[in-house]
Amino acid sequence: MKRIAVFFLLCATVVLFGAGAVSGEDGGAAQTVLTIVENATTLDLGPENMELTSSDGEPMEVDEKFLGLLGAKLRIARLLGGLSELSGSSGYDMIQLFKAFAESGSVDVEVAPFDITGYVLYHFVLPMQLEPVVRELPAYYRAVVSTTDWEEKFDNILELGDLNAGKTFYLAGFPKVNKEAAYTTPVSVELRDESMSLYEFDSSVEAWLYSFWLRRYQDGSMEMVKKVLDWLNSELDEIAGAKG
């Protein structure tokens, strides 16, 4: 059961969609899976290396939380882009990612069973700096399920097929969880070291987080993924407590 849970966690986290059009210098087919993960992990996403452009042309005021979420989004975008190039398609078999990690020597699956917590946390979530999005997704789950007739509203959004830069969620009656303009406005990113660009035309950070649950509703994994995220947040709390 734990292995199934981890599989859902990796799939759910990695397939955070709507990340925009990605371009970069690294080649595709010659890369190994581990190289692709490393490339995503080592992106320089310090504020001094990022040039942010709001879709409305207004100056952006960002906070640490926003930068953490944006950083997670960029790393996921780089990972998805690399995996798509490697497989030659827009999809990717996540079992290959498991296999690559197992063969890296970090987990000896022939001698001992997976250390599930360590495997997910120390080989994926923490190196990729995905904690901000793992922490934030439950808040958007609560915003979804506390909205009256949310299933019908999700069905209508899926039928419409247009998020209108995230405004569709608000028009349907879902609340703004993060009300600052940086969260609700599409943002394009250029890294000054020219290692990556992310062009956003129709998705804000908040729309991205709402869309995560929209897709989980569509594929029927919403409750399973929520349980896995709750488990993972609990493990992150333990790590934070141990450090404190």
C-alpha positions as a LaTeX table, in Angstrom:
\begin{tabular}{lrrr}
\hline
Residue & $x$ (\AA) & $y$ (\AA) & $z$ (\AA) \\
\hline
Met1 & 0.00 & 0.00 & 0.00 \\
Lys2 & 2.84 & 2.39 & 0.82 \\
Arg3 & 4.44 & 1.78 & $-2.57$ \\
Ile4 & 1.15 & 2.57 & $-4.27$ \\
Ala5 & 0.87 & 5.75 & $-2.21$ \\
Val6 & 4.35 & 6.86 & $-3.20$ \\
Phe7 & 3.62 & 6.14 & $-6.85$ \\
Phe8 & 0.57 & 8.39 & $-6.65$ \\
Leu9 & 2.60 & 11.06 & $-4.87$ \\
Leu10 & 5.30 & 11.16 & $-7.50$ \\
Cys11 & 2.79 & 11.14 & $-10.33$ \\
Ala12 & 0.65 & 13.79 & $-8.67$ \\
Thr13 & 3.58 & 16.05 & $-7.91$ \\
Val14 & 5.39 & 15.66 & $-11.19$ \\
Val15 & 2.32 & 16.12 & $-13.36$ \\
Leu16 & 1.45 & 19.51 & $-11.94$ \\
Phe17 & 0.39 & 20.80 & $-15.28$ \\
Gly18 & 0.01 & 24.11 & $-17.03$ \\
Ala19 & 3.63 & 25.04 & $-16.40$ \\
Gly20 & 3.97 & 26.86 & $-19.71$ \\
Ala21 & 6.31 & 26.56 & $-22.67$ \\
Val22 & 9.82 & 25.66 & $-21.61$ \\
Ser23 & 13.06 & 26.24 & $-23.48$ \\
Gly24 & 16.63 & 25.58 & $-22.40$ \\
Glu25 & 20.14 & 24.79 & $-23.52$ \\
Asp26 & 20.34 & 21.14 & $-22.45$ \\
Gly27 & 19.88 & 18.43 & $-25.09$ \\
Gly28 & 17.08 & 15.91 & $-24.77$ \\
Ala29 & 17.51 & 12.36 & $-26.02$ \\
Ala30 & 21.05 & 11.90 & $-24.74$ \\
Gln31 & 20.09 & 12.78 & $-21.18$ \\
Thr32 & 19.50 & 10.10 & $-18.59$ \\
Val33 & 16.57 & 10.38 & $-16.23$ \\
Leu34 & 18.88 & 11.14 & $-13.34$ \\
Thr35 & 20.60 & 13.87 & $-15.34$ \\
Ile36 & 17.22 & 15.42 & $-16.07$ \\
Val37 & 16.32 & 15.37 & $-12.38$ \\
Glu38 & 19.70 & 16.86 & $-11.51$ \\
Asn39 & 19.25 & 19.61 & $-14.11$ \\
Ala40 & 15.92 & 20.51 & $-12.54$ \\
Thr41 & 17.36 & 20.37 & $-9.03$ \\
Thr42 & 20.36 & 22.60 & $-9.77$ \\
Leu43 & 18.53 & 25.42 & $-11.53$ \\
Asp44 & 19.66 & 28.76 & $-10.14$ \\
Leu45 & 16.37 & 30.29 & $-9.04$ \\
Gly46 & 17.75 & 32.97 & $-6.80$ \\
Pro47 & 15.95 & 36.33 & $-7.16$ \\
Glu48 & 19.06 & 37.85 & $-8.72$ \\
Asn49 & 18.92 & 35.28 & $-11.56$ \\
Met50 & 15.20 & 35.61 & $-12.31$ \\
Glu51 & 13.59 & 38.29 & $-14.43$ \\
Leu52 & 9.83 & 38.26 & $-13.80$ \\
Thr53 & 7.35 & 39.86 & $-16.18$ \\
Ser54 & 3.68 & 40.28 & $-15.32$ \\
Ser55 & 1.20 & 39.70 & $-18.14$ \\
Asp56 & $-0.42$ & 43.06 & $-17.41$ \\
Gly57 & 2.91 & 44.89 & $-17.46$ \\
Glu58 & 2.53 & 46.10 & $-13.88$ \\
Pro59 & 5.46 & 46.03 & $-11.43$ \\
Met60 & 5.48 & 42.86 & $-9.34$ \\
Glu61 & 5.70 & 42.69 & $-5.58$ \\
Val62 & 6.64 & 39.16 & $-4.57$ \\
Asp63 & 7.19 & 37.50 & $-1.20$ \\
Glu64 & 9.18 & 34.47 & $-0.07$ \\
Lys65 & 6.18 & 32.15 & $-0.29$ \\
Phe66 & 5.48 & 33.16 & $-3.88$ \\
Leu67 & 9.11 & 32.64 & $-4.87$ \\
Gly68 & 9.04 & 29.19 & $-3.27$ \\
Leu69 & 5.94 & 28.18 & $-5.23$ \\
Leu70 & 7.29 & 29.67 & $-8.45$ \\
Gly71 & 10.58 & 27.86 & $-7.93$ \\
Ala72 & 8.79 & 24.54 & $-7.51$ \\
Lys73 & 6.78 & 25.24 & $-10.63$ \\
Leu74 & 9.92 & 26.00 & $-12.65$ \\
Arg75 & 11.70 & 22.85 & $-11.48$ \\
Ile76 & 8.68 & 20.72 & $-12.33$ \\
Ala77 & 8.48 & 22.40 & $-15.74$ \\
Arg78 & 12.16 & 21.63 & $-16.39$ \\
Leu79 & 11.69 & 18.03 & $-15.25$ \\
Leu80 & 8.62 & 17.50 & $-17.43$ \\
Gly81 & 10.32 & 19.11 & $-20.41$ \\
Gly82 & 13.36 & 16.86 & $-20.08$ \\
Leu83 & 11.33 & 13.71 & $-19.59$ \\
Ser84 & 9.18 & 14.53 & $-22.61$ \\
Glu85 & 12.26 & 15.04 & $-24.78$ \\
Leu86 & 13.78 & 11.80 & $-23.52$ \\
Ser87 & 10.68 & 9.73 & $-24.21$ \\
Gly88 & 9.85 & 11.51 & $-27.47$ \\
Ser89 & 6.32 & 12.26 & $-26.33$ \\
Ser90 & 4.42 & 14.53 & $-23.97$ \\
Gly91 & 3.84 & 11.67 & $-21.54$ \\
Tyr92 & 6.27 & 9.71 & $-19.43$ \\
Asp93 & 6.17 & 6.36 & $-17.68$ \\
Met94 & 6.90 & 7.21 & $-14.04$ \\
Ile95 & 8.01 & 3.64 & $-13.37$ \\
Gln96 & 11.13 & 4.53 & $-15.36$ \\
Leu97 & 11.83 & 7.28 & $-12.84$ \\
Phe98 & 11.52 & 4.77 & $-9.98$ \\
Lys99 & 13.86 & 2.39 & $-11.81$ \\
Ala100 & 16.43 & 5.08 & $-12.41$ \\
Phe101 & 16.46 & 6.09 & $-8.74$ \\
Ala102 & 16.74 & 2.46 & $-7.63$ \\
Glu103 & 19.67 & 1.86 & $-9.98$ \\
Ser104 & 21.46 & 5.00 & $-8.79$ \\
Gly105 & 22.74 & 3.14 & $-5.72$ \\
Ser106 & 20.78 & 5.29 & $-3.30$ \\
Val107 & 18.32 & 2.47 & $-2.59$ \\
Asp108 & 19.33 & $-1.19$ & $-2.77$ \\
Val109 & 15.98 & $-2.76$ & $-3.59$ \\
Glu110 & 17.42 & $-6.28$ & $-3.78$ \\
Val111 & 18.77 & $-6.31$ & $-0.23$ \\
Ala112 & 16.19 & $-4.28$ & 1.67 \\
Pro113 & 12.70 & $-2.88$ & 1.09 \\
Phe114 & 12.25 & 0.75 & 0.22 \\
Asp115 & 12.66 & 3.29 & 2.95 \\
Ile116 & 9.53 & 4.95 & 1.64 \\
Thr117 & 9.81 & 8.17 & 3.59 \\
Gly118 & 13.49 & 8.69 & 2.87 \\
Tyr119 & 13.08 & 7.73 & $-0.75$ \\
Val120 & 10.40 & 10.30 & $-1.50$ \\
Leu121 & 11.64 & 13.07 & 0.74 \\
Tyr122 & 15.40 & 12.89 & 0.27 \\
His123 & 15.55 & 11.87 & $-3.39$ \\
Phe124 & 12.75 & 13.96 & $-4.79$ \\
Val125 & 10.85 & 16.48 & $-2.68$ \\
Leu126 & 13.68 & 18.13 & $-0.76$ \\
Pro127 & 16.32 & 18.17 & $-3.56$ \\
Met128 & 13.73 & 19.59 & $-5.97$ \\
Gln129 & 12.65 & 22.09 & $-3.29$ \\
Leu130 & 9.02 & 21.10 & $-3.72$ \\
Glu131 & 8.09 & 21.59 & $-0.06$ \\
Pro132 & 6.32 & 24.94 & $-0.73$ \\
Val133 & 3.87 & 23.38 & $-3.18$ \\
Val134 & 3.38 & 20.25 & $-1.05$ \\
Arg135 & 2.52 & 22.54 & 1.86 \\
Glu136 & 0.17 & 24.73 & $-0.20$ \\
Leu137 & $-1.85$ & 22.14 & $-2.11$ \\
Pro138 & $-3.98$ & 21.09 & 0.91 \\
Ala139 & $-5.14$ & 24.70 & 1.31 \\
Tyr140 & $-6.46$ & 24.62 & $-2.27$ \\
Tyr141 & $-8.10$ & 21.25 & $-1.64$ \\
Arg142 & $-9.96$ & 22.80 & 1.31 \\
Ala143 & $-10.94$ & 25.80 & $-0.82$ \\
Val144 & $-12.33$ & 23.44 & $-3.46$ \\
Val145 & $-14.37$ & 21.09 & $-1.28$ \\
Ser146 & $-15.73$ & 23.90 & 0.92 \\
Thr147 & $-17.24$ & 25.62 & $-2.13$ \\
Thr148 & $-20.93$ & 24.88 & $-2.69$ \\
Asp149 & $-21.57$ & 22.46 & $-5.59$ \\
Trp150 & $-17.86$ & 22.25 & $-6.32$ \\
Glu151 & $-18.16$ & 19.01 & $-8.34$ \\
Glu152 & $-20.68$ & 20.61 & $-10.70$ \\
Lys153 & $-18.47$ & 23.67 & $-10.99$ \\
Phe154 & $-15.44$ & 21.52 & $-11.82$ \\
Asp155 & $-17.50$ & 19.69 & $-14.44$ \\
Asn156 & $-18.49$ & 23.02 & $-15.99$ \\
Ile157 & $-14.88$ & 24.24 & $-16.06$ \\
Leu158 & $-13.73$ & 21.00 & $-17.70$ \\
Glu159 & $-16.49$ & 21.32 & $-20.30$ \\
Leu160 & $-15.58$ & 24.96 & $-20.94$ \\
Gly161 & $-11.88$ & 24.11 & $-21.32$ \\
Asp162 & $-10.69$ & 27.69 & $-20.78$ \\
Leu163 & $-9.20$ & 28.85 & $-17.50$ \\
Asn164 & $-8.95$ & 32.48 & $-18.67$ \\
Ala165 & $-5.71$ & 33.03 & $-16.73$ \\
Gly166 & $-7.40$ & 31.53 & $-13.66$ \\
Lys167 & $-10.37$ & 33.88 & $-13.70$ \\
Thr168 & $-12.67$ & 30.97 & $-14.58$ \\
Phe169 & $-12.19$ & 29.55 & $-11.08$ \\
Tyr170 & $-13.24$ & 32.84 & $-9.49$ \\
Leu171 & $-16.22$ & 33.25 & $-11.82$ \\
Ala172 & $-17.33$ & 29.75 & $-10.87$ \\
Gly173 & $-17.30$ & 30.76 & $-7.21$ \\
Phe174 & $-13.97$ & 29.47 & $-5.91$ \\
Pro175 & $-12.22$ & 31.91 & $-3.56$ \\
Lys176 & $-8.86$ & 33.59 & $-3.95$ \\
Val177 & $-6.67$ & 31.72 & $-1.49$ \\
Asn178 & $-3.73$ & 34.06 & $-2.04$ \\
Lys179 & $-5.11$ & 37.47 & $-2.91$ \\
Glu180 & $-1.87$ & 39.29 & $-3.82$ \\
Ala181 & $-1.54$ & 40.16 & $-7.51$ \\
Ala182 & 1.62 & 38.08 & $-7.96$ \\
Tyr183 & $-0.37$ & 34.90 & $-7.25$ \\
Thr184 & $-3.36$ & 35.72 & $-9.44$ \\
Thr185 & $-1.60$ & 37.17 & $-12.51$ \\
Pro186 & 0.20 & 35.13 & $-15.21$ \\
Val187 & 3.95 & 35.61 & $-14.90$ \\
Ser188 & 6.72 & 34.93 & $-17.41$ \\
Val189 & 10.23 & 34.10 & $-16.23$ \\
Glu190 & 13.62 & 34.51 & $-17.85$ \\
Leu191 & 16.69 & 33.17 & $-16.07$ \\
Arg192 & 19.55 & 35.60 & $-16.61$ \\
Asp193 & 22.02 & 32.72 & $-17.01$ \\
Glu194 & 19.88 & 31.68 & $-20.05$ \\
Ser195 & 19.38 & 28.14 & $-18.74$ \\
Met196 & 15.58 & 28.31 & $-18.93$ \\
Ser197 & 12.58 & 30.40 & $-19.90$ \\
Leu198 & 8.99 & 29.97 & $-18.83$ \\
Tyr199 & 6.30 & 31.82 & $-20.77$ \\
Glu200 & 2.89 & 32.08 & $-19.11$ \\
Phe201 & $-0.08$ & 33.34 & $-21.06$ \\
Asp202 & $-3.07$ & 31.70 & $-19.39$ \\
Ser203 & $-2.08$ & 30.45 & $-15.95$ \\
Ser204 & $-1.25$ & 32.21 & $-12.72$ \\
Val205 & 0.34 & 30.43 & $-9.75$ \\
Glu206 & $-3.09$ & 30.25 & $-8.11$ \\
Ala207 & $-4.68$ & 28.85 & $-11.27$ \\
Trp208 & $-1.88$ & 26.27 & $-11.41$ \\
Leu209 & $-2.66$ & 25.10 & $-7.87$ \\
Tyr210 & $-6.42$ & 24.99 & $-8.47$ \\
Ser211 & $-5.80$ & 23.18 & $-11.75$ \\
Phe212 & $-3.88$ & 20.48 & $-9.91$ \\
Trp213 & $-7.07$ & 19.51 & $-8.07$ \\
Leu214 & $-9.17$ & 19.94 & $-11.20$ \\
Arg215 & $-7.01$ & 17.30 & $-12.92$ \\
Arg216 & $-7.09$ & 15.00 & $-9.88$ \\
Tyr217 & $-10.89$ & 15.28 & $-9.93$ \\
Gln218 & $-10.89$ & 14.49 & $-13.63$ \\
Asp219 & $-8.74$ & 11.37 & $-13.24$ \\
Gly220 & $-10.48$ & 10.18 & $-10.07$ \\
Ser221 & $-7.41$ & 10.30 & $-7.80$ \\
Met222 & $-8.36$ & 13.34 & $-5.72$ \\
Glu223 & $-8.90$ & 11.62 & $-2.36$ \\
Met224 & $-5.91$ & 9.30 & $-2.70$ \\
Val225 & $-3.61$ & 12.19 & $-3.56$ \\
Lys226 & $-4.95$ & 14.25 & $-0.64$ \\
Lys227 & $-4.16$ & 11.38 & 1.77 \\
Val228 & $-0.66$ & 11.07 & 0.36 \\
Leu229 & $-0.07$ & 14.82 & 0.67 \\
Asp230 & $-1.31$ & 14.73 & 4.26 \\
Trp231 & 1.15 & 11.91 & 4.98 \\
Leu232 & 3.98 & 13.77 & 3.32 \\
Asn233 & 3.24 & 17.00 & 5.20 \\
Ser234 & 3.30 & 15.02 & 8.43 \\
Glu235 & 6.74 & 13.67 & 7.55 \\
Leu236 & 7.96 & 17.17 & 6.70 \\
Asp237 & 6.68 & 18.35 & 10.09 \\
Glu238 & 8.75 & 15.63 & 11.78 \\
Ile239 & 11.86 & 16.71 & 9.91 \\
Ala240 & 11.24 & 20.35 & 10.87 \\
Gly241 & 10.74 & 19.29 & 14.50 \\
Ala242 & 13.96 & 17.30 & 14.51 \\
Lys243 & 15.89 & 20.27 & 13.14 \\
Gly244 & 14.29 & 22.58 & 15.71 \\
\hline
\end{tabular}
